[in-house]
Short mmCIF file of C-alpha atoms and ligand atoms in Angstrom, two decimals:
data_model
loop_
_atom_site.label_atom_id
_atom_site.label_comp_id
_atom_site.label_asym_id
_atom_site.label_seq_id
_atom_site.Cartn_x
_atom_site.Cartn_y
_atom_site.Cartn_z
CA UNK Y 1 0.00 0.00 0.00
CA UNK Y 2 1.05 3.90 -0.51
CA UNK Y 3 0.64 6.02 1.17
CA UNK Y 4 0.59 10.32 1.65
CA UNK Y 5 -0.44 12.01 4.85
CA UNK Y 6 -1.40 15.12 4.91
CA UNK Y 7 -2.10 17.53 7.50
CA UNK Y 8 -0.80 20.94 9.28
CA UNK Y 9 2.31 20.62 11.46
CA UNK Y 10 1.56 19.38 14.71
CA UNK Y 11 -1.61 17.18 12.98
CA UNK Y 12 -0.12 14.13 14.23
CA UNK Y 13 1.20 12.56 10.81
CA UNK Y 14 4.07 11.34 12.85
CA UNK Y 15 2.62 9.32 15.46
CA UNK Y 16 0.15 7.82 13.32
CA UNK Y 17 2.75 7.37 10.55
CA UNK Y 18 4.50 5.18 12.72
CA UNK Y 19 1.11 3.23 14.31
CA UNK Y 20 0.22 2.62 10.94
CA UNK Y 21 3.99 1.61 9.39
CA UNK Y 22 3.83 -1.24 12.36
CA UNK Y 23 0.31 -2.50 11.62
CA UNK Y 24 0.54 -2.47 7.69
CA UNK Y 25 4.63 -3.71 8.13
CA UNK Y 26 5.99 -0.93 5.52
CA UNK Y 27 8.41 1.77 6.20
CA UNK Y 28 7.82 4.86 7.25
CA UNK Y 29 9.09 8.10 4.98
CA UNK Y 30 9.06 11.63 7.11
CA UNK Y 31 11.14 14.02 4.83
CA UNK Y 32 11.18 16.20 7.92
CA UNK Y 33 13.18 13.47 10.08
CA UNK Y 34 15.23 12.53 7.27
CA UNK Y 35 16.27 16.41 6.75
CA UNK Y 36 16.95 16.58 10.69
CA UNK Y 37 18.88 13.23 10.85
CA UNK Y 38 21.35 15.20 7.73
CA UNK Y 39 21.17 17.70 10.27
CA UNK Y 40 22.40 15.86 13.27
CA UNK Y 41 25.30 14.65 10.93
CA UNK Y 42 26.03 17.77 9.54
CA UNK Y 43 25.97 16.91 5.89
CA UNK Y 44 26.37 19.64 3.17
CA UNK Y 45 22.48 18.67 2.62
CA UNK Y 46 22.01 18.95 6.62
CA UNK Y 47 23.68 22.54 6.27
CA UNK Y 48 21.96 23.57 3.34
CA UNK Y 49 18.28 22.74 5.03
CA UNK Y 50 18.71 24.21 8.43
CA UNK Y 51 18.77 27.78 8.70
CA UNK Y 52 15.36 27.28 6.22
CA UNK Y 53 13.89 24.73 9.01
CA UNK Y 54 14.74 27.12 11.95
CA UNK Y 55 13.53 29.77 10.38
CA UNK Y 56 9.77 27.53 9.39
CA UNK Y 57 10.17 27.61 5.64
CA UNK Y 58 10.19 25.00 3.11
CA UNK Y 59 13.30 23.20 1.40
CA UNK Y 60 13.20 24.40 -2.30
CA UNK Y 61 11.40 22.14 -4.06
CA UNK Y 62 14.51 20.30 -6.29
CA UNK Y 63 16.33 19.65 -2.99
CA UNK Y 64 13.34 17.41 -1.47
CA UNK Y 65 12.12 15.33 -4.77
CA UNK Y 66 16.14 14.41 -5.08
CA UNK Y 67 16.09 12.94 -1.57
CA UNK Y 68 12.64 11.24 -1.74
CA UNK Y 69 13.49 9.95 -5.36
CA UNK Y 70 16.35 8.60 -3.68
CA UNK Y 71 14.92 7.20 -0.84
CA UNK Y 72 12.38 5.62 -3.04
CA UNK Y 73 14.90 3.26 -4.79
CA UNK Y 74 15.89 1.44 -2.33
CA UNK Y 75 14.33 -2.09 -2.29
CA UNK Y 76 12.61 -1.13 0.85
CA UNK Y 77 9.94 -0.17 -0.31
CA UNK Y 78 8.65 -2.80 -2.85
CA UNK Y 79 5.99 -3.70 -0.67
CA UNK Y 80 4.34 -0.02 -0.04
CA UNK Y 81 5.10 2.94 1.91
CA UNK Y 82 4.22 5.48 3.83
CA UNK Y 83 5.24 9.49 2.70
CA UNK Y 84 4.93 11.70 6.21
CA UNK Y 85 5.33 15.65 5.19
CA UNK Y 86 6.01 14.59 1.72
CA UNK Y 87 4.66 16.17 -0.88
CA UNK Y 88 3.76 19.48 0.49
CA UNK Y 89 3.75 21.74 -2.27
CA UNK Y 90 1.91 21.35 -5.87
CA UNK Y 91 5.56 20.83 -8.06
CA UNK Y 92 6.23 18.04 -5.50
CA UNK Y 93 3.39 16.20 -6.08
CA UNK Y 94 3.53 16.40 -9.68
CA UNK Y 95 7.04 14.82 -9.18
CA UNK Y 96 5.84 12.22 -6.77
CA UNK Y 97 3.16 11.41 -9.98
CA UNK Y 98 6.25 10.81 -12.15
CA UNK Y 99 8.07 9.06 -9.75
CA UNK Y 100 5.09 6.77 -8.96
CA UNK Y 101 4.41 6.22 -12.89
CA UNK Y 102 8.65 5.46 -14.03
CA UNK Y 103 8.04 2.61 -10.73
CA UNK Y 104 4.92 1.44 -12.11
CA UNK Y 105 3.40 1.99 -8.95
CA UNK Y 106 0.07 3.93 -8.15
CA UNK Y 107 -0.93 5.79 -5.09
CA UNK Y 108 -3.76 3.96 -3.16
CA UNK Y 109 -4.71 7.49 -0.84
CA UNK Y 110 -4.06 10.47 0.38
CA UNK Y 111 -5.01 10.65 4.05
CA UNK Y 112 -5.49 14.21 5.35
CA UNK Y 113 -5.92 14.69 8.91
CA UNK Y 114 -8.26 16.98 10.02
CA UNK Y 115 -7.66 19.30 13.28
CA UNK Y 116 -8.75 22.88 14.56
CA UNK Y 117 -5.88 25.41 14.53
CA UNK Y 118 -6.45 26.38 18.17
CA UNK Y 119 -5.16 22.55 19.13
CA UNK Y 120 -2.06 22.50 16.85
CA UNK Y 121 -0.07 25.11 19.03
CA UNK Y 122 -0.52 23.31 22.35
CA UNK Y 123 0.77 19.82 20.32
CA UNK Y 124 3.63 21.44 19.18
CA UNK Y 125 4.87 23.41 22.04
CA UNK Y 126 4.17 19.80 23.97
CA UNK Y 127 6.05 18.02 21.70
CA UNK Y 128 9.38 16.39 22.80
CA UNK Y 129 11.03 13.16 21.04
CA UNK Y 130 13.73 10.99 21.80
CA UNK Y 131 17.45 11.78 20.19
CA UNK Y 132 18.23 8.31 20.26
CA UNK Y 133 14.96 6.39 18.35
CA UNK Y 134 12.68 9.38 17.28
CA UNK Y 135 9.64 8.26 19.65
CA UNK Y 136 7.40 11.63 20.15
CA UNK Y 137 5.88 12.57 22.89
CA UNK Y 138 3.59 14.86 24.39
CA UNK Y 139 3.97 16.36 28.18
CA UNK Y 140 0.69 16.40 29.04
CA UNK Y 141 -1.43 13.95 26.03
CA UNK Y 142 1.11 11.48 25.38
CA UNK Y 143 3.88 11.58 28.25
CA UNK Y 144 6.50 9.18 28.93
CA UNK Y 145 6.51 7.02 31.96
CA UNK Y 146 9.04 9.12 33.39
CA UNK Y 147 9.27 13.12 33.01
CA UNK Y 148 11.89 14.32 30.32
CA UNK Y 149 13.11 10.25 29.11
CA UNK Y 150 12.72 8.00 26.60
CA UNK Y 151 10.68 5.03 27.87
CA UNK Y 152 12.52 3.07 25.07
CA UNK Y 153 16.01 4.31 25.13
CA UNK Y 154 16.20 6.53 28.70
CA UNK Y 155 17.96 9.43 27.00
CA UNK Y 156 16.67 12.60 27.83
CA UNK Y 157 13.90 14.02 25.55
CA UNK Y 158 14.34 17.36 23.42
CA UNK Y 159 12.38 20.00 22.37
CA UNK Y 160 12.37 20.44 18.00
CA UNK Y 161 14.33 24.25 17.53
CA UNK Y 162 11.04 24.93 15.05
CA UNK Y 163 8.58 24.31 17.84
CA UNK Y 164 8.99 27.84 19.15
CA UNK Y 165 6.22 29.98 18.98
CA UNK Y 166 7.40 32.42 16.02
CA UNK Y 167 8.54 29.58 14.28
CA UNK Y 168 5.03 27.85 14.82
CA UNK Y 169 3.10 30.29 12.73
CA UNK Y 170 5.10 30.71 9.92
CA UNK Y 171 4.97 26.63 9.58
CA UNK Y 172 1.23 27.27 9.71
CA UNK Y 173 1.35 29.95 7.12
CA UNK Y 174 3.45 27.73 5.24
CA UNK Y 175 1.35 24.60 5.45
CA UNK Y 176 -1.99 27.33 4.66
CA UNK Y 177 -0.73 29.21 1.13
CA UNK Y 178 1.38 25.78 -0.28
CA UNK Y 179 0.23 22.62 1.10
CA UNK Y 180 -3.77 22.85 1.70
CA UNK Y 181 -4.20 22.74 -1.73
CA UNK Y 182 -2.89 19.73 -2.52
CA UNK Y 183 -6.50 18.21 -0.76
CA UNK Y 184 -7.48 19.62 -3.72
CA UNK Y 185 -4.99 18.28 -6.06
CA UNK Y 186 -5.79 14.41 -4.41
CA UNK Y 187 -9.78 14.95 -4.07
CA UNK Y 188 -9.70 15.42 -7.63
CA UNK Y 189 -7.96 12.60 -8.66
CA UNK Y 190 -10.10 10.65 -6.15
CA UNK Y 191 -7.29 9.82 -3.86
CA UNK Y 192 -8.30 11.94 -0.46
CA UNK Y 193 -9.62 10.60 2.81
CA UNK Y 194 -10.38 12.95 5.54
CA UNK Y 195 -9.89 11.54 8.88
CA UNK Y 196 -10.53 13.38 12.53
CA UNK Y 197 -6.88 13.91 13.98
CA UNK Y 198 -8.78 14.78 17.30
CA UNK Y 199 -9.10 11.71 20.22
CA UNK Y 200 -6.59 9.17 21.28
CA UNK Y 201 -3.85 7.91 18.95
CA UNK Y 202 -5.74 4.66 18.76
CA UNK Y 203 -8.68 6.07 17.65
CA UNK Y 204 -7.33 8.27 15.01
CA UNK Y 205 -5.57 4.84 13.72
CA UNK Y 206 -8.47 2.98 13.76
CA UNK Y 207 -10.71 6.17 11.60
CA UNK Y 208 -7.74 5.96 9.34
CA UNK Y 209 -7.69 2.14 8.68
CA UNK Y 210 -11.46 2.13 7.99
CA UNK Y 211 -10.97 4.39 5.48
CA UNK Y 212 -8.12 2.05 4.06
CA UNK Y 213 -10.65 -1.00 4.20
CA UNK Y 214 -8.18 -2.22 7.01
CA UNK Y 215 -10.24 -2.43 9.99
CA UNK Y 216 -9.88 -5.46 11.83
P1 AP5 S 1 8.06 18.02 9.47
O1 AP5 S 1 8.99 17.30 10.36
O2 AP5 S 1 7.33 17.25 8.44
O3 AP5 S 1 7.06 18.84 10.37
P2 AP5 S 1 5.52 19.26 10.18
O4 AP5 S 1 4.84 18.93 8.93
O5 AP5 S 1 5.55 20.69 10.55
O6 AP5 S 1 4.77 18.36 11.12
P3 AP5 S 1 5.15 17.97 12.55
O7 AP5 S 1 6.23 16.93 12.50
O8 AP5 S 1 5.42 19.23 13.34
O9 AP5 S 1 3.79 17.39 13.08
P4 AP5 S 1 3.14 15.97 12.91
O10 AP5 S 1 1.91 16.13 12.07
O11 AP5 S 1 4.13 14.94 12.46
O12 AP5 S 1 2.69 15.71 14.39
P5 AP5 S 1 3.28 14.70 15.52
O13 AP5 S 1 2.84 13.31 15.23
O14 AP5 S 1 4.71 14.97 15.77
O15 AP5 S 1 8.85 19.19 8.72
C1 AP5 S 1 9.74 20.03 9.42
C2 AP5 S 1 10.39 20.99 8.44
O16 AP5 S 1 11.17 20.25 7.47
C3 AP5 S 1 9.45 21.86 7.60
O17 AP5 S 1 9.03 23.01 8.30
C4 AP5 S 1 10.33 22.17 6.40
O18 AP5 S 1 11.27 23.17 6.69
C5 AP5 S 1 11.08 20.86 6.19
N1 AP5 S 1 10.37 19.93 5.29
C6 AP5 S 1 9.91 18.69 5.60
N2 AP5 S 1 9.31 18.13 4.54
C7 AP5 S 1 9.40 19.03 3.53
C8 AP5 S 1 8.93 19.03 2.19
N3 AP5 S 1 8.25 17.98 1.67
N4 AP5 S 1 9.19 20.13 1.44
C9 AP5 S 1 9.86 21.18 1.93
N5 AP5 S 1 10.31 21.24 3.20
C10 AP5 S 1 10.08 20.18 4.00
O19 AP5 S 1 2.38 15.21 16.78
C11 AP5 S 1 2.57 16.51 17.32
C12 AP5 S 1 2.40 16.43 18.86
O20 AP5 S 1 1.06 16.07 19.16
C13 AP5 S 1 3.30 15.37 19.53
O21 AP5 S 1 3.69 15.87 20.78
C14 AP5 S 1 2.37 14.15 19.71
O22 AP5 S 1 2.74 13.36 20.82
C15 AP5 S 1 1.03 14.85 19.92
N6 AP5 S 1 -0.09 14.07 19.39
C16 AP5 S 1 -0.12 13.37 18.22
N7 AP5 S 1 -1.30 12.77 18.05
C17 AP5 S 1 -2.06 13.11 19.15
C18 AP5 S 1 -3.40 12.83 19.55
N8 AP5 S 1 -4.20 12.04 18.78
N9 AP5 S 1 -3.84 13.36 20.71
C19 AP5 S 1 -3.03 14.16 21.47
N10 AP5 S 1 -1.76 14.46 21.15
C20 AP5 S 1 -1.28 13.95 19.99
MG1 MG S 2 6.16 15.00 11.97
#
């Protein structure tokens, strides 16, 4: 199965990105965690990408497709995939079409999660993952067993440098003029599912695998 999730920052594409990569056993593609692990290993791409992230703006559009593209021929992914944050603008998911078609693959949906503004604030500036393994939290909705760790790894969680509140509403700004419209772009090719990103995890999960005829 492949798969696009849509929705603002903070919507939750990450955490049910990863539910779903477990239940339907394919990997999980978050050009946003792939951008900060160049980051963290301060690669010329890492370099290039993070004043732009800091500051809540996208990567230029030729930048991302040559790292998805790449990511996309590995033999990973013969079995289906999941695309977290990826595409987000209209060029990139005209790419993503060509990409798709020289594969002879096809895209089975675009899931967009849907979630008021108001909330999105609180989930990012509650947000802290795990350096280690990536694991997200929330302080107050999703916490870990013990304040400020990993219940996986132990290390001590961090705070993402575009969580700040400045940075916050330029990612919504961002996500308003150049991503919303591509609900557009998939509703017309009859590819978009709308799913409530409100409630528990597990229940978003569940809305989402109806949707994907793979409700058990
Ligand atoms: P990216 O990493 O993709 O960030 P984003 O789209 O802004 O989305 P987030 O990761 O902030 O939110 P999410 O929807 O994944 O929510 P999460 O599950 O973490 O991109 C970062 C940057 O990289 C961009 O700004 C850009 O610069 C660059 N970039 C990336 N892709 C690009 C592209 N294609 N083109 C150009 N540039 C690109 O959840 C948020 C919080 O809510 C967590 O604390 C979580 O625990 C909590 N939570 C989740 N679900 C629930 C729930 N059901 N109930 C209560 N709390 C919940
Ligand atoms: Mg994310």
């Amino acid at each position: 199965m492949i798969l696009i999730l849509l929705g603002p920052p903070g919507a939750g594409k990450g955490t049910q990105a990863k539910l779903l990569a477990s239940k339907l056993q394919i990997p999980h593609i978050s050009t946003g965690d792939m951008f900060r692990d160049h980051k963290a290993r301060g690669t010329e791409l890492g370099k290039t990408v993070d004043a732009i992230m800091s500051s809540g703006g996208l990567v230029p559009d030729d930048v991302t497709n040559a790292m998805v593209k790449d990511r996309l021929s590995r033999p990973d992914v013969a079995g289906g995939f999941i695309l977290d944050g990826y595409p987000r603008t209209t060029a990139q998911a005209g790419f993503l079409d060509q990409v798709l078609v020289s594969m002879g693959r096809k895209l089975d949906r675009a899931v967009s999660y849907e979630i008021a503004q108001e909330l999105l604030v609180d989930r990012m500036s509650g947000r802290r993952s795990c350096p280690t393994c990536g694991a997200v939290y929330h302080v107050t909705a999703n916490p870990p067993r013990t304040a400020g760790a990993c219940d996986r790894e132990g290390a001590a969680l961090v705070q993402r440098d575009d969580d700040k509140a400045e940075t916050v509403a330029r990612r919504l700004r961002e996500y308003d003029s150049k991503t919303e419209p591509l609900k557009r772009y998939y509703h017309e090719r009859g590819s978009l599912s709308e799913v409530a990103g409100t409630g528990a995890p597990d229940e978003v999960l569940a809305a989402a695998l109806r949707v994907l005829g793979r409700a058990s």
